[in-house]
Coordinates of C-alpha atoms in Angstrom, one line a residue:
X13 CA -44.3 -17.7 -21.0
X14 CA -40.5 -17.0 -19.8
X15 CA -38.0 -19.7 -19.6
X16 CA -36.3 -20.2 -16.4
X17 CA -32.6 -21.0 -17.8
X18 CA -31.7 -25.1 -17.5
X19 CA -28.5 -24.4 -16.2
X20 CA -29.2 -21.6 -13.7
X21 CA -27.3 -24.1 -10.9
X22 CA -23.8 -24.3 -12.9
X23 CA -24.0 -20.3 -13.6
X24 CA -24.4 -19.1 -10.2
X25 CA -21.8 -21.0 -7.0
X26 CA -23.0 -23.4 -4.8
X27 CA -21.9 -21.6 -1.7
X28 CA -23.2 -24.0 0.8
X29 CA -21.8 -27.0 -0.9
X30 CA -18.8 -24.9 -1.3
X31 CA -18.5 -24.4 2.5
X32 CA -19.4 -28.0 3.4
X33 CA -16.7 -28.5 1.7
X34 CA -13.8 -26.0 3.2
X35 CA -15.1 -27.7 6.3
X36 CA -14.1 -30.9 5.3
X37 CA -10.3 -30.0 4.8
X38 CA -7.9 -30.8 7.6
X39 CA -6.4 -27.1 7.9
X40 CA -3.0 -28.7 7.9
X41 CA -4.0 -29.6 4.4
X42 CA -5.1 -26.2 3.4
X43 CA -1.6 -24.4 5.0
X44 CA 0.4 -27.0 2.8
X45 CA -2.0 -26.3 -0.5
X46 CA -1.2 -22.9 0.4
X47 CA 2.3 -22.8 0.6
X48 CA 2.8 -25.1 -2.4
X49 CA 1.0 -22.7 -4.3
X50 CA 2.8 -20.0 -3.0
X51 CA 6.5 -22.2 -3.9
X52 CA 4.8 -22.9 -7.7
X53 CA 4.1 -19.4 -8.3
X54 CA 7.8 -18.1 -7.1
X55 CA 9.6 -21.1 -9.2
X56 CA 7.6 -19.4 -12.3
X57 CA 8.5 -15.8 -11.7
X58 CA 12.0 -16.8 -10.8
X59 CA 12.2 -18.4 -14.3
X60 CA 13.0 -21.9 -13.4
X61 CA 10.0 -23.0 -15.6
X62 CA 10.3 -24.9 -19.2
X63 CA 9.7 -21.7 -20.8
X64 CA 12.4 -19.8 -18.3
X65 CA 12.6 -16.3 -19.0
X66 CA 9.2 -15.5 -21.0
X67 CA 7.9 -15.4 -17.2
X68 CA 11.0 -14.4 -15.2
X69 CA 10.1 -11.1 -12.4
X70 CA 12.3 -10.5 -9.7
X71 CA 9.8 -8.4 -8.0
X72 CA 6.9 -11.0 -8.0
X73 CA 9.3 -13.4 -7.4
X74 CA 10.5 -11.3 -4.4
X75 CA 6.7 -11.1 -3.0
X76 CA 5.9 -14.7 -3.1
X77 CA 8.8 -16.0 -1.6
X78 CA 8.2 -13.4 1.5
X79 CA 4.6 -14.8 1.2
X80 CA 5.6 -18.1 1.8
X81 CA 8.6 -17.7 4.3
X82 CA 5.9 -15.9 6.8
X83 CA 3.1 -18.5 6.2
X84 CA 5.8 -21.1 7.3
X85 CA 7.1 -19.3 9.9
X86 CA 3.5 -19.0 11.2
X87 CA 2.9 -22.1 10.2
X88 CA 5.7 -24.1 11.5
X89 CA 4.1 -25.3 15.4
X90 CA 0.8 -26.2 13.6
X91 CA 2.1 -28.8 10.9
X92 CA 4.4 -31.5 11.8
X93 CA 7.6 -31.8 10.9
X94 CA 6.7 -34.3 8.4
X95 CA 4.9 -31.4 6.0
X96 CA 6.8 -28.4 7.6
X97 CA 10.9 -29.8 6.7
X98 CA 10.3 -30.5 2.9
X99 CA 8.4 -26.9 2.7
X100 CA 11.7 -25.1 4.3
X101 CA 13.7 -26.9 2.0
X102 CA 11.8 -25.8 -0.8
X103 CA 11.6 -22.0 0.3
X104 CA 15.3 -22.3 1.1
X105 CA 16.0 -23.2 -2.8
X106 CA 13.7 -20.4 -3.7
X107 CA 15.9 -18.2 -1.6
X108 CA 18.8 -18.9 -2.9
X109 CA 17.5 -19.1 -6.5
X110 CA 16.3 -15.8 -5.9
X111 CA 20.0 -14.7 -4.8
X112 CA 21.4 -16.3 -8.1
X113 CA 19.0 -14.7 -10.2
X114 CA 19.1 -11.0 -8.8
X115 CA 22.3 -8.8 -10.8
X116 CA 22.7 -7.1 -7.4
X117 CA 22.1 -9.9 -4.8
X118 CA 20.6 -8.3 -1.5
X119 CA 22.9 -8.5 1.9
X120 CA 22.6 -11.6 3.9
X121 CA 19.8 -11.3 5.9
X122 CA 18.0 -8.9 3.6
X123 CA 16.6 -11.5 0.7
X124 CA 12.7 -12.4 0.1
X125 CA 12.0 -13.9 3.9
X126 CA 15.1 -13.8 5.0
X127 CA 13.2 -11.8 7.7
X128 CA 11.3 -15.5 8.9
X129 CA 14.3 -17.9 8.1
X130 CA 17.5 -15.4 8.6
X131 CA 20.2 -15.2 6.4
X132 CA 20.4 -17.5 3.4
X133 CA 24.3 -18.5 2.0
X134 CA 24.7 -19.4 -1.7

């Protein structure tokens, strides 16, 4: 006699519960996850976490930032202003941590996303 496994539900996903789920979620809450995400992960590669340089990489950093800047400039006309203005301040301290961090900062206009927002002054 085999034993079918007690715990078979918590080893394998619940896709459908899963989706009922997603479709629960505003999408204006899933773009700002998203991009908050996206700001986390850039603040940590950019070494402005507790433990600073263990962490620090330019070219990630570089990546995520240009990640972000093109979700919010995507973004931008399907979130209000009330979620899209702190999320361009955010990436615009990202950009300009970015430029403060790099030994050879890029040309204006030629930064992570400067592409999406233009040129970023610090």
């Amino acid at each position: 006699m085999s034993e079918t496994p007690q715990n078979e539900s918590t080893e394998t996903p619940d896709f459908e519960s899963m989706t009922r789920d997603i479709a629960e979620v505003p999408a204006v809450e899933v773009i700002v996850t998203v991009a908050v995400n996206l700001m986390s992960a850039a603040a940590v590669k950019l070494g402005l976490t507790e433990e600073g340089e263990k962490h620090k990489d330019l070219d990630e950093a570089r990546k995520l930032i240009h990640a972000l800047a093109g979700l919010l400039d995507a973004g931008a006309t399907e979130v209000s202003s009330f979620h899209a203005a702190p999320l361009r301040d955010g990436l615009k301290s990202l950009q300009l941590a970015f430029r403060e961090a790099s030994l050879i900062p890029d040309e204006p206009g030629q930064g992570p996303g400067e592409k999406y927002t233009g040129p970023v002054y610090g």
